[in-house]
Amino acid sequence: MIFFYNFFIRLLVASMKIGAVFNYKLKKGLAGRRQSCNRVKENFSSEDRVIWMHAASLGEYEQGLPVLEKLKKKFPTHKVLITFFSPSGYDQVIKKKSPADVVCYLPFDTEEWVQEFTSNFKTEIFFTVKYDYWYHLLQNLRDQGAQIYVVSALFYETQIFFKAYGKWFVKQLQKNTDWIFHQTAHSTALAKGIGLKKSSTSGDTRFDRVKQLRERDLSVEFIDEFTQNEKTIVFGSSWESEERLAEIIAVKNKEVKIIIAPHDLKRVAHLKTIFPTAILYSNLEVGKPQTFFNSRILIIDCIGLLSKLYSYADLAVVGGGFHAKGLHNILEAATFGVPVFFGNQYTKNPEADALIAYNGGKSFEDEFFAAPYLQGILHDEPTLIKMGQNAKKFIDEQPQAAELIAERIFLSAQVST
């Protein structure tokens, strides 16, 4: 199996090099990986004790960050490394303030490249978020004596671990992980069923993250002037289906304000063709009279505002669930006591079923099923308020997963020293 694994990694590298000729994202990822070893050499020494978090992309980073922040408080003298596999995660985090001393790409999982990278510092605690298990990396860290964890793991029946040829991967996790913290009891049961006994249910760390959102300054310039205390729907991370739903709502509800934050800013031009009278957020200027606030539709053509915008909503429609691309974050809206609506293709999002069970959200087969329901609830104030209360209760009642995880890791570290 190790032969086939190494063959796969080299095939992956070759494929990315070929793809980089045509794809700018792949090109950036390859260029970034070439710089990773130099980044750690410049910022770490072989004497540095390091807490290392790996995240495949931005979503996993958001899940792991609450744990990392708590570990940094418990180990204030340790340095912090954050690595990414995807450029979409790296590009976002490198621009933000983070607890990391170094943020870089994870090297490809060849024995030579991993050894060169990890030899520049001493990893005491390593955790990967949700998935992204790399054989040579975990083996190398185990050989160095690092503690190795998986945070917010989510196992499901179609994963490689549950295939006949997946037993080799299971053995590697048995050998090279100290503990696996699962999001759900079902995930824990699946793991233990294949021999991953060092598993427990800690909950989803994203709940810790969205609870923290309430404590921040949530004001967004111009939004109060735009909404004017009228009912407001925020369409967050929208795709085509959510935008068609917004169009239906806009036609049938003249008094409702609509804020659309597309999942990709390349969609802004298309949105302007659908809503020619809509305001672009980037056109609003401080100190300039905003006489065009009579418009009912605001298009957010910049990034970084969505989690705050949900605090202005009376209800939220979150994108990605009407097709196989995957449902975006529904918790950022629910934490503000906002009812959340979305498509029903979310097999890897157990929080969606849980929110529906609390009656704080609802899913639909397509936008045409969703439209009449939303039109009705916009005029049913008691139901709208009750669903919002249920959504907030759903968030409030979730365990403090990050604290549970960090405390267990801290105690394990104390025992090992």
XYZ file of C-alpha atoms in Angstrom:
417
model
C 0.000 0.000 0.000
C 2.837 2.409 0.697
C 4.004 1.932 -2.908
C 0.546 2.835 -4.228
C 0.288 5.765 -1.811
C 3.630 7.204 -2.950
C 2.609 6.662 -6.564
C -0.628 8.566 -5.911
C 1.235 11.496 -4.320
C 3.642 11.767 -7.243
C 0.723 11.554 -9.653
C -1.002 14.313 -7.696
C 2.079 16.535 -7.919
C 2.466 15.883 -11.652
C -1.214 16.576 -12.277
C -1.057 19.865 -10.385
C 2.020 20.942 -12.334
C 0.236 20.254 -15.612
C -2.952 21.890 -14.361
C -1.020 24.958 -13.217
C -0.343 25.798 -16.852
C -4.058 26.427 -17.278
C -5.281 27.204 -13.756
C -4.065 30.235 -11.799
C -5.205 28.767 -8.453
C -3.073 25.665 -8.971
C -0.160 27.828 -10.076
C -0.380 29.850 -6.858
C -0.524 26.678 -4.770
C 2.609 25.257 -6.369
C 4.508 28.534 -6.022
C 3.449 28.803 -2.377
C 4.644 25.293 -1.580
C 8.071 26.072 -2.977
C 8.323 28.881 -0.425
C 7.070 26.914 2.602
C 10.425 25.491 3.731
C 12.067 28.897 3.492
C 9.260 30.456 5.533
C 9.742 28.110 8.469
C 13.552 28.325 8.254
C 13.364 32.111 8.512
C 10.925 32.179 11.446
C 11.647 29.052 13.505
C 14.701 27.437 15.012
C 15.268 23.796 15.892
C 14.806 24.776 19.561
C 11.357 26.303 19.067
C 8.442 24.371 20.543
C 5.574 24.589 18.109
C 1.816 24.088 18.102
C 0.877 23.242 14.521
C -2.640 23.372 13.079
C -3.337 22.056 9.588
C -6.514 22.927 7.699
C -7.433 21.885 4.179
C -9.160 25.186 3.464
C -10.932 28.163 5.025
C -13.876 26.250 6.492
C -11.602 23.874 8.368
C -9.498 26.820 9.558
C -12.604 28.418 11.083
C -13.348 25.153 12.891
C -9.837 24.766 14.231
C -9.185 28.364 15.241
C -11.103 28.311 18.565
C -9.015 25.310 19.671
C -5.780 26.932 18.538
C -6.568 30.163 20.399
C -7.227 28.286 23.629
C -4.070 26.185 23.251
C -2.022 29.338 22.721
C -3.335 30.685 26.027
C -2.410 27.447 27.783
C 1.056 27.369 26.146
C 1.966 31.069 25.802
C 5.665 30.469 25.067
C 5.046 28.062 22.187
C 5.197 29.302 18.631
C 2.308 28.639 16.257
C 2.303 27.276 12.719
C -0.777 27.134 10.459
C -0.652 25.235 7.165
C -3.164 24.930 4.336
C -3.627 22.614 1.407
C -5.899 24.938 -0.588
C -5.052 28.433 -1.872
C -8.600 29.547 -1.063
C -7.886 29.070 2.635
C -4.347 30.414 2.568
C -5.276 33.538 0.584
C -7.952 34.536 3.090
C -6.007 33.908 6.295
C -2.702 35.438 5.227
C -4.500 38.800 5.032
C -5.982 38.524 8.522
C -4.664 38.807 12.025
C -4.091 35.314 13.404
C -2.284 33.709 16.362
C 0.270 32.172 13.980
C 3.952 33.002 13.736
C 3.952 31.385 10.287
C 1.122 30.735 7.826
C 2.110 28.693 4.773
C 1.153 25.842 2.460
C 1.582 22.249 3.546
C 4.332 20.608 1.485
C 3.354 17.669 -0.684
C 3.427 14.442 1.300
C 6.668 12.943 0.075
C 9.106 11.596 2.657
C 11.894 13.942 1.558
C 9.829 17.118 1.456
C 8.147 16.457 4.797
C 11.501 15.760 6.453
C 13.016 18.974 5.114
C 10.030 20.977 6.349
C 9.671 19.500 9.846
C 13.399 19.460 10.668
C 13.378 23.237 11.173
C 11.473 23.187 14.474
C 10.155 20.862 17.205
C 6.462 20.075 16.896
C 5.008 19.322 20.309
C 1.314 19.423 19.406
C -0.108 18.848 15.927
C -3.759 18.719 14.957
C -5.502 18.452 11.652
C -9.064 19.706 11.322
C -11.891 17.409 10.182
C -9.806 15.414 7.669
C -6.642 15.730 5.528
C -4.662 12.769 6.855
C -1.213 12.543 5.211
C 0.799 9.389 5.852
C 4.403 10.675 5.704
C 3.530 13.783 7.682
C 1.862 11.890 10.532
C 4.585 9.231 10.555
C 7.314 11.871 10.668
C 5.647 13.741 13.521
C 5.102 10.517 15.444
C 8.800 9.665 15.055
C 9.637 13.113 16.466
C 7.472 12.459 19.520
C 4.750 14.980 18.723
C 1.249 14.624 20.114
C -1.144 14.194 17.162
C -4.873 14.917 17.169
C -7.823 15.218 14.831
C -10.264 17.995 15.737
C -13.905 18.210 14.592
C -13.643 14.879 12.778
C -16.695 13.851 10.801
C -16.751 10.231 9.645
C -19.420 8.971 7.254
C -20.043 5.623 5.636
C -18.761 6.407 2.147
C -15.246 7.399 3.261
C -12.210 5.372 2.255
C -11.859 3.991 5.800
C -14.981 1.903 5.289
C -13.858 0.367 1.987
C -12.077 -2.971 1.754
C -8.888 -1.242 0.600
C -9.143 1.360 3.356
C -7.849 -0.827 6.175
C -4.295 0.400 5.579
C -5.387 3.999 6.188
C -7.202 2.970 9.364
C -4.023 1.294 10.665
C -2.056 4.490 10.051
C -4.548 6.519 12.080
C -4.478 3.918 14.861
C -0.701 4.126 14.982
C -0.176 7.838 14.429
C -2.917 9.661 16.336
C -3.236 10.235 20.065
C -6.934 11.092 19.974
C -9.727 11.896 17.514
C -12.341 14.439 18.625
C -15.576 13.945 16.694
C -18.357 16.393 15.883
C -21.159 13.849 16.347
C -21.880 10.659 18.262
C -22.558 8.919 14.949
C -19.082 9.801 13.720
C -17.562 8.490 16.953
C -19.480 5.237 16.665
C -18.317 4.740 13.073
C -14.689 5.334 14.084
C -14.822 2.923 17.009
C -16.516 0.373 14.786
C -13.393 0.145 12.604
C -10.968 0.064 15.519
C -10.250 3.763 16.125
C -10.906 3.414 19.845
C -9.117 6.632 20.815
C -12.191 8.630 19.848
C -14.746 10.744 21.676
C -17.582 13.135 20.874
C -16.669 16.732 21.660
C -19.078 18.597 19.382
C -18.494 21.037 16.566
C -15.993 23.815 17.307
C -17.784 26.084 14.837
C -20.395 26.696 17.535
C -17.696 28.244 19.713
C -16.673 30.394 16.777
C -20.134 31.727 16.018
C -20.879 32.397 19.682
C -17.820 34.661 19.674
C -19.309 36.645 16.790
C -21.937 38.100 19.113
C -19.238 39.747 21.222
C -17.720 41.701 18.344
C -18.556 45.058 16.834
C -21.224 44.033 14.340
C -21.881 47.404 12.767
C -21.535 47.662 8.984
C -21.532 51.106 7.443
C -24.658 52.117 5.491
C -26.705 49.031 6.393
C -28.992 50.771 8.890
C -29.658 53.501 6.318
C -30.416 50.869 3.700
C -32.745 48.652 5.753
C -34.612 51.592 7.373
C -36.061 49.147 9.945
C -37.945 47.260 7.242
C -37.987 43.481 6.993
C -34.643 42.359 5.599
C -33.534 39.098 3.978
C -29.823 38.325 3.674
C -28.896 35.902 0.899
C -25.481 34.673 2.030
C -22.938 32.927 -0.210
C -25.537 32.782 -2.978
C -25.420 30.651 -6.099
C -27.782 30.717 -9.095
C -30.691 29.050 -7.262
C -30.599 31.442 -4.307
C -30.420 34.385 -6.702
C -33.498 33.150 -8.575
C -35.237 32.881 -5.197
C -34.231 36.472 -4.429
C -35.729 37.527 -7.761
C -39.060 35.863 -6.948
C -39.163 37.439 -3.490
C -38.314 40.876 -4.886
C -41.157 40.728 -7.417
C -43.813 39.605 -4.934
C -42.745 41.584 -1.827
C -42.250 45.242 -2.633
C -41.753 46.252 0.999
C -38.897 43.802 1.780
C -35.230 44.793 1.708
C -32.834 42.265 0.166
C -29.061 42.002 0.717
C -27.189 39.588 -1.566
C -23.623 38.457 -0.823
C -22.635 36.086 -3.669
C -20.286 33.170 -3.013
C -18.053 34.464 -5.815
C -17.580 38.134 -6.646
C -17.482 37.175 -10.320
C -21.252 36.834 -10.002
C -21.739 40.538 -9.291
C -22.001 41.500 -12.972
C -24.665 38.834 -13.492
C -26.553 40.033 -10.425
C -26.633 43.548 -11.847
C -28.315 42.224 -14.988
C -30.996 40.549 -12.842
C -31.381 43.558 -10.538
C -30.439 46.620 -12.628
C -31.608 49.073 -9.946
C -29.656 47.366 -7.149
C -27.021 49.272 -5.199
C -23.427 48.035 -5.192
C -21.912 48.300 -1.731
C -18.622 49.555 -3.190
C -20.414 52.594 -4.648
C -21.437 53.892 -1.228
C -19.226 56.679 0.050
C -18.825 58.065 3.558
C -20.033 61.639 3.860
C -21.930 61.554 0.577
C -25.742 61.832 0.652
C -27.128 58.409 -0.197
C -30.260 59.515 -2.050
C -30.502 56.112 -3.747
C -31.272 54.257 -0.517
C -34.821 53.993 -1.855
C -33.592 50.911 -3.718
C -34.668 47.634 -2.144
C -31.688 45.503 -3.187
C -28.073 45.804 -2.052
C -25.344 43.697 -3.649
C -22.251 43.108 -1.511
C -19.334 43.247 -3.960
C -16.566 42.801 -1.371
C -15.563 40.076 1.075
C -15.447 39.917 4.854
C -18.860 41.389 5.765
C -21.241 38.451 5.617
C -21.060 37.250 9.226
C -21.861 40.797 10.416
C -24.615 41.281 7.843
C -26.567 38.365 9.281
C -27.053 40.383 12.475
C -29.202 42.822 10.435
C -31.422 40.090 8.973
C -34.971 39.068 9.840
C -34.365 35.864 7.958
C -31.454 34.380 6.034
C -31.120 32.225 2.939
C -27.750 30.448 2.847
C -26.343 29.221 -0.456
C -24.930 25.960 -1.705
C -27.679 23.582 -0.632
C -29.592 23.465 -3.893
C -26.818 21.527 -5.636
C -23.865 19.268 -4.920
C -21.366 22.091 -4.281
C -22.197 21.933 -0.595
C -24.091 24.058 1.899
C -22.275 27.106 3.235
C -22.156 28.132 6.902
C -25.671 28.321 8.383
C -24.435 28.818 11.953
C -23.255 32.388 11.360
C -26.869 33.420 10.803
C -28.460 31.200 13.456
C -26.255 32.611 16.224
C -28.013 35.988 15.866
C -31.459 34.449 16.318
C -32.208 34.509 12.595
C -34.305 31.738 10.964
C -32.205 30.064 8.254
C -33.436 28.569 4.965
C -31.482 26.493 2.457
C -31.543 23.681 -0.098
C -31.742 20.041 0.976
C -28.444 18.751 -0.461
C -26.304 18.810 2.669
C -25.338 15.228 3.530
C -22.064 16.373 5.115
C -23.697 19.075 7.256
C -25.281 17.393 10.310
C -25.872 20.823 11.861
C -28.522 21.457 9.187
C -30.665 18.534 10.341
C -30.163 19.600 13.952
C -31.258 23.182 13.256
C -34.356 21.914 11.440
C -35.148 19.644 14.411
C -35.066 22.744 16.656
C -37.453 24.449 14.197
C -34.921 27.201 13.690
C -34.507 26.522 9.977
C -36.005 24.714 7.029
C -34.753 23.111 3.818
C -36.365 22.872 0.388
C -35.997 20.754 -2.721
C -35.537 23.816 -4.926
C -36.076 27.573 -4.995
C -39.605 27.227 -6.362
C -40.685 25.213 -3.315
C -38.951 27.708 -1.040
C -40.501 30.855 -2.525
C -44.126 30.472 -1.329
C -43.000 29.434 2.159
C -40.745 32.480 2.512
C -43.453 34.767 1.173
C -45.807 33.414 3.822
C -43.458 33.633 6.772
C -42.507 37.218 5.917
C -46.091 38.123 6.862
C -46.321 35.760 9.844
C -44.530 37.704 12.557
C -45.150 35.252 15.458
C -43.735 32.301 13.503
C -40.768 34.340 12.284
C -39.925 35.437 15.833
C -40.357 31.932 17.258
C -38.101 30.359 14.614
C -35.459 32.988 15.336
C -35.612 32.211 19.058
C -35.280 28.511 18.280
C -32.236 29.155 16.086
C -30.485 31.046 18.881
C -31.432 28.359 21.413
C -29.923 25.746 19.102
C -26.586 27.588 19.144
C -26.692 28.321 22.883
C -27.270 24.700 23.875
C -24.242 23.297 22.042
C -21.233 22.302 24.197
C -18.103 24.423 24.462
C -16.230 22.023 22.206
C -13.033 24.044 21.886
C -12.555 24.253 25.646
C -13.184 20.515 26.077
C -10.634 19.672 23.388
C -7.989 22.157 24.503
C -8.228 21.042 28.132
C -7.758 17.375 27.203
C -4.749 18.194 24.999
C -3.286 20.367 27.755
C -3.615 17.603 30.368
C -2.067 15.070 27.991
C 0.864 17.410 27.384
C 1.384 17.834 31.130
C 1.463 14.065 31.640
C 3.922 13.533 28.785
C 6.346 16.078 30.205
